[in-house]
Coordinates of C-alpha atoms and ligand atoms in Angstrom, one line a residue:
M17 CA 13.7 -15.8 -22.9
S18 CA 11.6 -12.9 -22.0
K19 CA 11.1 -10.8 -18.8
I20 CA 8.7 -8.7 -17.0
I21 CA 9.1 -6.1 -14.6
A22 CA 6.2 -5.5 -12.0
I23 CA 6.8 -1.9 -10.5
N24 CA 5.2 -0.4 -7.2
A25 CA 6.1 3.1 -6.5
G26 CA 5.0 4.0 -3.2
S27 CA 5.2 7.4 -1.5
S28 CA 8.6 6.6 -0.3
S29 CA 9.5 3.4 -2.0
L30 CA 10.0 1.9 -5.4
K31 CA 10.0 -1.7 -5.0
F32 CA 10.4 -4.4 -8.2
T33 CA 10.3 -7.7 -9.3
L34 CA 12.1 -9.0 -12.4
Y35 CA 10.3 -12.2 -13.7
E36 CA 11.5 -14.5 -16.6
M37 CA 8.6 -15.9 -18.3
P38 CA 6.6 -18.1 -18.8
G39 CA 6.8 -19.5 -15.7
E40 CA 6.7 -16.5 -13.4
V41 CA 10.0 -17.3 -12.4
T42 CA 11.6 -14.4 -10.4
V43 CA 14.9 -13.6 -11.1
S44 CA 15.4 -10.7 -9.1
S45 CA 13.7 -8.4 -7.0
G46 CA 14.4 -5.3 -5.1
I47 CA 13.6 -2.1 -2.9
I48 CA 14.9 1.8 -2.7
E49 CA 13.4 2.6 0.5
R50 CA 13.4 5.9 2.0
I51 CA 13.5 8.0 -1.2
G52 CA 13.5 11.5 -1.1
L53 CA 15.0 10.9 2.8
K54 CA 18.6 10.9 3.5
N55 CA 20.3 7.2 3.4
S56 CA 18.0 5.5 1.0
I57 CA 18.6 2.0 1.1
F58 CA 18.9 0.7 -2.7
T59 CA 19.0 -3.4 -2.2
I60 CA 18.6 -6.0 -5.4
K61 CA 18.6 -9.6 -4.9
Y62 CA 19.3 -11.9 -7.2
G63 CA 21.0 -15.3 -8.4
D64 CA 22.0 -17.7 -6.1
G65 CA 20.9 -15.9 -2.9
Q66 CA 23.4 -12.9 -3.9
K67 CA 22.5 -9.4 -2.6
Y68 CA 23.6 -6.0 -3.8
N69 CA 23.6 -3.1 -1.2
V70 CA 23.9 0.4 -1.3
V71 CA 23.0 3.0 1.2
E72 CA 22.8 6.4 -0.8
D73 CA 21.0 9.7 -1.0
I74 CA 18.3 9.1 -3.8
E75 CA 16.5 12.2 -4.1
N76 CA 13.4 11.0 -6.6
H77 CA 11.6 8.4 -8.1
E78 CA 12.8 9.2 -11.6
V79 CA 16.7 9.0 -10.5
A80 CA 15.7 5.7 -8.5
V81 CA 14.1 4.2 -11.8
E82 CA 17.3 5.0 -14.0
K83 CA 19.7 3.8 -11.1
L84 CA 17.9 0.5 -11.0
M85 CA 18.1 -0.2 -14.7
K86 CA 21.8 0.8 -14.9
Q87 CA 22.2 -1.7 -11.8
L88 CA 20.1 -4.2 -13.2
K89 CA 22.9 -4.4 -16.0
E90 CA 25.8 -3.7 -14.1
L91 CA 24.9 -6.8 -12.2
G92 CA 24.8 -8.8 -15.5
I93 CA 21.1 -9.4 -14.2
I94 CA 19.7 -8.4 -17.8
A95 CA 22.4 -8.1 -21.2
D96 CA 20.4 -5.6 -22.6
F97 CA 17.4 -3.5 -21.7
S98 CA 15.7 -5.1 -24.9
E99 CA 15.1 -8.3 -22.7
I100 CA 12.5 -6.9 -20.9
T101 CA 9.2 -7.0 -22.7
G102 CA 6.6 -5.9 -20.6
V103 CA 6.3 -3.6 -17.4
G104 CA 2.9 -3.4 -14.9
H105 CA 3.0 -0.4 -12.6
R106 CA 1.0 -0.2 -9.9
V107 CA -1.3 3.1 -9.8
V108 CA -3.1 4.3 -6.2
A109 CA -5.8 6.2 -7.9
G110 CA -8.3 5.2 -10.9
G111 CA -11.2 7.6 -10.0
E112 CA -14.5 5.9 -11.6
L113 CA -12.7 6.2 -14.6
F114 CA -10.6 2.9 -14.5
K115 CA -12.5 -0.3 -13.3
E116 CA -9.7 -2.6 -14.1
S117 CA -6.1 -2.6 -15.4
T118 CA -5.5 -1.1 -18.4
L119 CA -2.6 -0.1 -21.5
I120 CA -0.8 2.5 -20.7
T121 CA -1.4 4.5 -23.8
D122 CA -0.7 8.8 -23.7
N123 CA -4.1 9.6 -23.1
V124 CA -4.0 6.9 -20.4
L125 CA -0.9 8.3 -18.4
E126 CA -2.4 11.9 -19.1
K127 CA -5.2 10.6 -17.1
I128 CA -3.5 9.2 -14.3
E129 CA -1.5 12.3 -13.8
E130 CA -4.9 14.0 -13.5
L131 CA -6.1 11.8 -11.0
S132 CA -3.5 12.8 -8.6
E133 CA -5.5 15.2 -7.3
L134 CA -7.1 11.9 -5.5
A135 CA -3.9 10.8 -4.5
P136 CA -1.2 13.5 -4.3
L137 CA 1.1 11.6 -2.4
H138 CA 1.2 8.2 -5.2
N139 CA 0.0 9.4 -8.7
P140 CA 2.9 11.6 -9.4
A141 CA 5.0 8.7 -8.0
N142 CA 3.3 6.3 -10.2
A143 CA 3.3 8.3 -13.1
T144 CA 7.0 9.7 -13.0
G145 CA 8.0 5.9 -13.1
I146 CA 6.0 5.2 -15.7
R147 CA 7.6 8.1 -18.1
A148 CA 11.1 6.9 -16.9
F149 CA 10.2 3.4 -18.2
K150 CA 8.3 4.9 -21.6
K151 CA 11.7 6.7 -21.9
L152 CA 13.9 3.8 -21.3
L153 CA 11.6 1.2 -22.7
P154 CA 9.3 3.1 -25.3
E155 CA 8.3 -0.3 -27.1
I156 CA 7.0 -2.5 -24.7
T157 CA 3.7 -3.7 -23.1
S158 CA 3.0 -1.1 -20.3
V159 CA -0.3 -1.7 -18.2
A160 CA -1.2 0.3 -14.9
V161 CA -2.9 -1.8 -12.5
F162 CA -5.0 0.2 -9.8
D163 CA -5.3 -0.3 -6.4
T164 CA -9.1 1.3 -6.9
A165 CA -10.0 -1.4 -9.0
F166 CA -10.8 -3.7 -6.2
H167 CA -12.7 -1.3 -4.2
T168 CA -15.4 -0.8 -7.0
T169 CA -17.5 -3.7 -5.2
M170 CA -18.2 -1.4 -2.3
P171 CA -22.2 -1.0 -1.7
K172 CA -23.3 2.9 -1.9
E173 CA -23.6 3.0 1.6
N174 CA -20.2 2.6 2.3
Y175 CA -18.6 4.4 -0.1
L176 CA -21.1 7.6 -0.5
Y177 CA -20.5 10.4 2.1
S178 CA -23.3 12.0 3.9
I179 CA -23.2 15.5 1.6
P180 CA -25.5 16.6 -0.5
M181 CA -26.3 13.6 -3.1
E182 CA -25.4 16.1 -6.2
Y183 CA -21.5 16.4 -4.7
Y184 CA -21.4 12.8 -5.9
D185 CA -23.7 12.8 -9.0
D186 CA -21.9 15.8 -10.4
F187 CA -18.3 15.4 -9.3
A188 CA -18.3 11.8 -8.9
A189 CA -17.1 12.8 -4.6
R190 CA -17.1 9.5 -2.9
K191 CA -15.1 7.1 -1.1
Y192 CA -12.6 5.1 -3.3
G193 CA -10.0 3.4 -1.0
A194 CA -6.7 2.2 -2.1
H195 CA -4.5 -0.7 -1.9
G196 CA -6.4 -2.6 -3.6
T197 CA -4.1 -5.0 -5.0
S198 CA -2.9 -6.2 -2.0
H199 CA -6.2 -6.3 -0.1
Q200 CA -7.4 -8.4 -2.9
Y201 CA -4.2 -10.6 -3.1
V202 CA -4.2 -11.6 1.1
S203 CA -7.6 -12.5 1.1
E204 CA -7.3 -15.1 -1.6
R205 CA -4.4 -16.3 0.2
A206 CA -6.0 -16.4 3.4
A207 CA -8.5 -18.7 1.8
D208 CA -6.2 -20.7 0.4
M209 CA -4.3 -20.9 4.0
L210 CA -7.6 -21.9 5.8
G211 CA -8.7 -24.4 3.3
K212 CA -12.1 -22.8 2.7
P213 CA -13.9 -21.5 0.1
L214 CA -13.3 -17.2 -0.1
E215 CA -16.8 -16.9 -1.1
D216 CA -18.0 -18.2 2.6
L217 CA -15.3 -16.1 4.4
K218 CA -15.2 -12.6 6.1
I219 CA -12.1 -11.4 6.4
I220 CA -10.4 -8.3 7.3
T221 CA -7.2 -7.3 5.5
C222 CA -4.9 -4.9 7.4
H223 CA -2.6 -3.3 4.6
L224 CA 0.1 -1.6 7.3
G225 CA 2.9 -0.2 5.9
N226 CA 4.1 3.3 5.4
G227 CA 0.4 4.0 3.6
A228 CA -1.7 1.9 5.3
S229 CA -5.4 0.5 5.1
I230 CA -7.8 -1.8 6.3
T231 CA -10.2 -3.5 4.5
A232 CA -13.5 -5.6 5.3
V233 CA -13.6 -8.6 2.2
D234 CA -17.0 -10.4 2.6
G235 CA -17.3 -13.3 0.3
G236 CA -14.1 -11.9 -1.9
V237 CA -15.2 -8.3 -2.4
S238 CA -14.6 -5.4 -0.8
V239 CA -17.7 -4.0 0.7
D240 CA -15.9 -1.6 3.0
T241 CA -12.2 0.2 3.3
S242 CA -10.7 2.8 5.6
M243 CA -9.0 5.1 3.0
G244 CA -11.7 7.7 1.3
F245 CA -11.5 10.1 -1.5
T246 CA -8.1 10.0 -1.3
P247 CA -5.3 8.2 0.8
L248 CA -5.7 10.9 3.6
A249 CA -8.6 9.4 5.3
G250 CA -8.4 6.0 7.7
V251 CA -6.0 5.1 10.1
T252 CA -3.1 7.3 11.4
M253 CA 0.0 6.5 8.7
G254 CA 4.0 7.6 8.3
T255 CA 3.0 11.0 7.2
R256 CA -0.9 11.4 7.1
S257 CA -3.0 12.0 9.8
G258 CA -6.0 9.5 9.1
D259 CA -9.6 10.4 9.7
I260 CA -9.9 14.0 11.3
D261 CA -13.0 16.2 12.1
A262 CA -13.0 18.6 8.6
S263 CA -14.0 21.4 11.2
L264 CA -10.3 21.3 12.4
L265 CA -9.0 22.8 9.4
P266 CA -10.5 26.1 8.9
Y267 CA -9.7 26.5 13.3
L268 CA -5.7 25.6 12.5
M269 CA -5.8 27.9 9.1
N270 CA -7.0 30.5 11.5
K271 CA -4.2 29.8 14.2
L272 CA -1.3 29.3 12.1
E273 CA -2.5 32.2 9.7
I274 CA -2.5 29.6 6.4
T275 CA -4.7 31.2 4.1
D276 CA -4.0 28.3 1.1
I277 CA -6.0 25.2 2.1
N278 CA -3.3 23.0 -0.1
E279 CA -0.9 24.0 2.7
M280 CA -3.2 22.8 5.3
I281 CA -3.9 19.5 3.4
N282 CA 0.2 19.1 2.7
I283 CA 0.3 19.4 6.4
L284 CA -1.9 16.4 6.7
N285 CA -0.3 14.4 3.9
K286 CA 3.2 15.1 4.8
K287 CA 3.6 16.3 8.0
S288 CA 1.1 14.4 10.4
G289 CA 0.5 10.6 11.2
L290 CA 3.6 9.1 13.1
L291 CA 5.8 12.0 12.0
G292 CA 3.9 14.8 13.4
L293 CA 2.9 12.8 16.4
S294 CA 6.5 12.0 17.2
G295 CA 8.4 14.7 15.7
I296 CA 11.1 12.0 15.1
S297 CA 10.5 10.0 12.2
S298 CA 7.6 8.6 9.8
D299 CA 9.5 5.2 10.0
M300 CA 7.8 3.0 12.5
R301 CA 11.4 1.3 13.0
D302 CA 12.8 4.5 14.3
I303 CA 9.3 5.0 16.7
E304 CA 9.7 1.6 17.9
E305 CA 13.5 2.7 18.8
A306 CA 12.9 5.9 20.3
A307 CA 9.9 4.4 22.1
E308 CA 11.6 1.8 23.8
A309 CA 14.5 4.5 24.8
G310 CA 11.9 6.2 26.6
N311 CA 10.4 8.9 24.1
D312 CA 6.9 9.7 25.4
R313 CA 6.1 11.4 22.1
A314 CA 7.1 8.0 20.2
Q315 CA 5.4 6.2 22.7
T316 CA 2.2 8.2 21.8
A317 CA 2.3 7.8 18.3
L318 CA 2.4 4.0 18.8
D319 CA -0.3 4.2 21.1
I320 CA -2.3 5.9 18.8
F321 CA -1.7 3.9 15.8
H322 CA -2.7 0.7 17.6
N323 CA -5.7 2.2 18.7
R324 CA -6.7 3.5 15.0
V325 CA -6.4 0.2 13.7
Q326 CA -8.3 -1.3 16.6
K327 CA -11.3 0.8 15.8
Y328 CA -11.4 0.0 12.3
I329 CA -11.2 -3.8 12.8
G330 CA -14.3 -3.0 15.2
Q331 CA -16.0 -1.3 12.6
Y332 CA -15.8 -3.6 10.2
I333 CA -16.7 -6.7 12.7
A334 CA -20.0 -4.5 12.4
V335 CA -20.2 -3.5 9.0
M336 CA -20.0 -7.5 8.0
N337 CA -21.8 -8.8 11.0
G338 CA -18.5 -11.1 11.9
V339 CA -15.5 -12.0 11.2
D340 CA -13.8 -15.3 10.3
A341 CA -9.9 -13.9 9.6
I342 CA -7.8 -10.9 10.4
V343 CA -4.7 -10.3 8.4
F344 CA -1.7 -8.3 8.9
T345 CA 0.5 -7.6 5.8
A346 CA 3.2 -4.9 4.3
G347 CA 6.0 -3.2 6.2
I348 CA 4.8 -2.6 9.8
G349 CA 1.9 -6.0 9.6
E350 CA 4.8 -8.5 8.3
N351 CA 7.8 -7.3 10.4
A352 CA 6.6 -5.8 13.7
A353 CA 5.4 -8.8 15.7
S354 CA 4.6 -6.3 18.9
T355 CA 2.3 -4.2 17.1
R356 CA 0.3 -7.5 15.6
K357 CA 0.3 -8.5 19.2
I358 CA -0.6 -5.0 20.9
I359 CA -3.5 -4.7 18.2
I360 CA -4.9 -8.5 18.8
D361 CA -4.6 -8.2 22.7
G362 CA -6.8 -5.2 22.8
I363 CA -9.6 -6.6 20.7
S364 CA -9.4 -10.4 22.6
W365 CA -13.1 -9.8 23.5
F366 CA -14.1 -10.6 20.0
G367 CA -12.6 -14.0 20.4
C368 CA -9.1 -13.5 18.9
E369 CA -6.0 -14.4 20.8
I370 CA -2.0 -14.5 19.3
D371 CA 0.0 -17.2 19.5
D372 CA 3.5 -15.5 20.9
E373 CA 5.9 -18.0 19.1
K374 CA 4.3 -18.4 16.2
N375 CA 3.8 -14.6 16.1
N376 CA 7.6 -14.4 16.8
I377 CA 8.6 -14.3 12.9
R378 CA 9.0 -11.5 10.1
G379 CA 7.8 -12.0 6.6
E380 CA 6.6 -15.6 6.0
E381 CA 2.9 -16.6 5.6
R382 CA 1.8 -18.4 8.9
V383 CA -1.3 -18.3 10.6
I384 CA -0.2 -16.7 14.4
S385 CA -3.5 -17.4 16.1
S386 CA -3.6 -19.3 19.2
E387 CA -5.5 -22.9 18.5
D388 CA -8.4 -21.9 20.4
S389 CA -8.9 -18.5 18.8
K390 CA -12.2 -18.0 17.2
I391 CA -10.8 -15.4 15.1
K392 CA -8.0 -16.6 12.8
V393 CA -5.0 -14.2 12.9
L394 CA -2.6 -14.3 9.6
L395 CA 0.6 -12.9 8.6
I396 CA 0.3 -13.4 5.1
P397 CA 3.3 -11.1 3.3
T398 CA 1.3 -9.2 0.2
D399 CA 2.5 -9.6 -3.1
E400 CA 0.9 -6.9 -5.0
E401 CA 3.7 -7.9 -7.6
L402 CA 2.6 -10.7 -8.5
V403 CA -1.5 -9.7 -9.6
I404 CA 0.5 -6.9 -11.6
L405 CA 2.6 -9.7 -13.4
R406 CA -0.4 -11.4 -14.1
D407 CA -2.2 -8.4 -15.7
V408 CA 0.6 -7.6 -17.9
V409 CA 0.7 -11.2 -19.3
C410 CA -3.3 -11.2 -20.3
F411 CA -2.4 -7.7 -22.1
A412 CA 0.8 -9.3 -23.6
E413 CA -1.1 -12.4 -24.7
K414 CA -4.1 -10.2 -26.3
A415 CA -1.2 -8.0 -28.2
Ligands
ADP11 P1 5.2 2.0 1.6 O1 5.6 1.1 0.3 O2 3.7 2.7 1.7 O3 6.3 3.0 1.3 P2 6.0 -0.5 3.0 O4 5.2 -1.3 2.9 O5 7.2 -0.7 2.7 O6 5.3 1.0 2.9 O7 6.2 0.0 5.2 C1 7.2 0.8 5.7 C2 6.8 0.7 7.0 O8 6.9 -0.4 7.4 C3 7.5 1.9 7.9 O9 7.2 2.4 8.5 C4 8.8 1.0 8.2 O10 9.5 1.2 9.3 C5 8.0 -0.2 8.5 N1 9.0 -1.4 8.8 C6 9.9 -2.3 7.9 N2 10.5 -3.2 8.6 C7 9.9 -3.3 10.1 C8 10.6 -3.7 11.3 N3 11.5 -5.0 11.2 N4 9.8 -3.4 12.1 C9 8.7 -2.1 12.4 N5 8.5 -1.9 11.1 C10 9.1 -2.3 10.2

């Protein structure tokens, strides 16, 4: 039986799900976390609840892919690499070029690398993952699934910046957003869980991971999203600043004696967010632990994170002139019960309330608002891999 692997290479993680076809049966899944940091965590789930778990330093995504494939064989999950007939890669930035998923040719891979200027943390990681798989499995169906595709439905007034129109016409300078597969998947699941047609719902989806974005989904389509021209915009993230006043850049460059704007952008992408504010870590678990132990900077980082998410939810209630449901997903959204509670408590005026008992859960689909809550609040583990798998299957069937 053939197998298809879905790859989700994030800025600091590489997630995979291996499916046996037909039937979309998950035979193995796993994650390599903290890639590029000390003590990367390598986890593979397989068989009858078996788990392979190792902590080792994994320096980049190419090493991660090699180790993953080697381990799948060693654990007997695959007998040979040839069992894998298709691979789907999540790619963050598709620009205006890729409005839907596409077969990866050399030309497509080149374009994905060219689009790195739109997603400096992700596209290079995505491309490295694609190359590593091409090297190991050159013959298989290889598909790119773009995070920006879901947001191509945004209206002009939400994707255009208030800068001279020629910059959009000539250089495609606009908002693209990201995490589209995730926002699409959780909004569809939310409609199923609420037993209502997606077309009738206004949903705000909060994808809170190392990278974080909030999307306004009206009638099943993305109408606005917090990330911008690149994933640098929006809410405070693990290492990214989120929104700032552009005038701060020349001011800081002058003070810091930085002459290269790329150095400044690198600081905003890699040294800011929770990491820059706390001075401790980009990882929410480390921040929560430090805040609990009384570290002021960690507490401030937490407060700012909650505040930014609340502000975007407020904005999107205005953008859609209402909201039926708020969804939490991704690493922080799925696991950090206190974060969900603090965010919702702070916007209770709109008519939402957390049920503490229901909220006391991790990584399981559930309505976590109280019975009386006008706005339903849902925890929905994202499943970008399933969206990716289905797109690979579409292309494999056409081949
Ligand atoms: P990405 O795919 O963008 O790298 P993830 O969606 O995997 O990110 O989310 C990573 C984030 O989720 C990290 O900040 C991590 O600390 C956080 N996270 C994971 N588990 C927990 C937990 N139990 N409590 C709080 N935060 C958590």
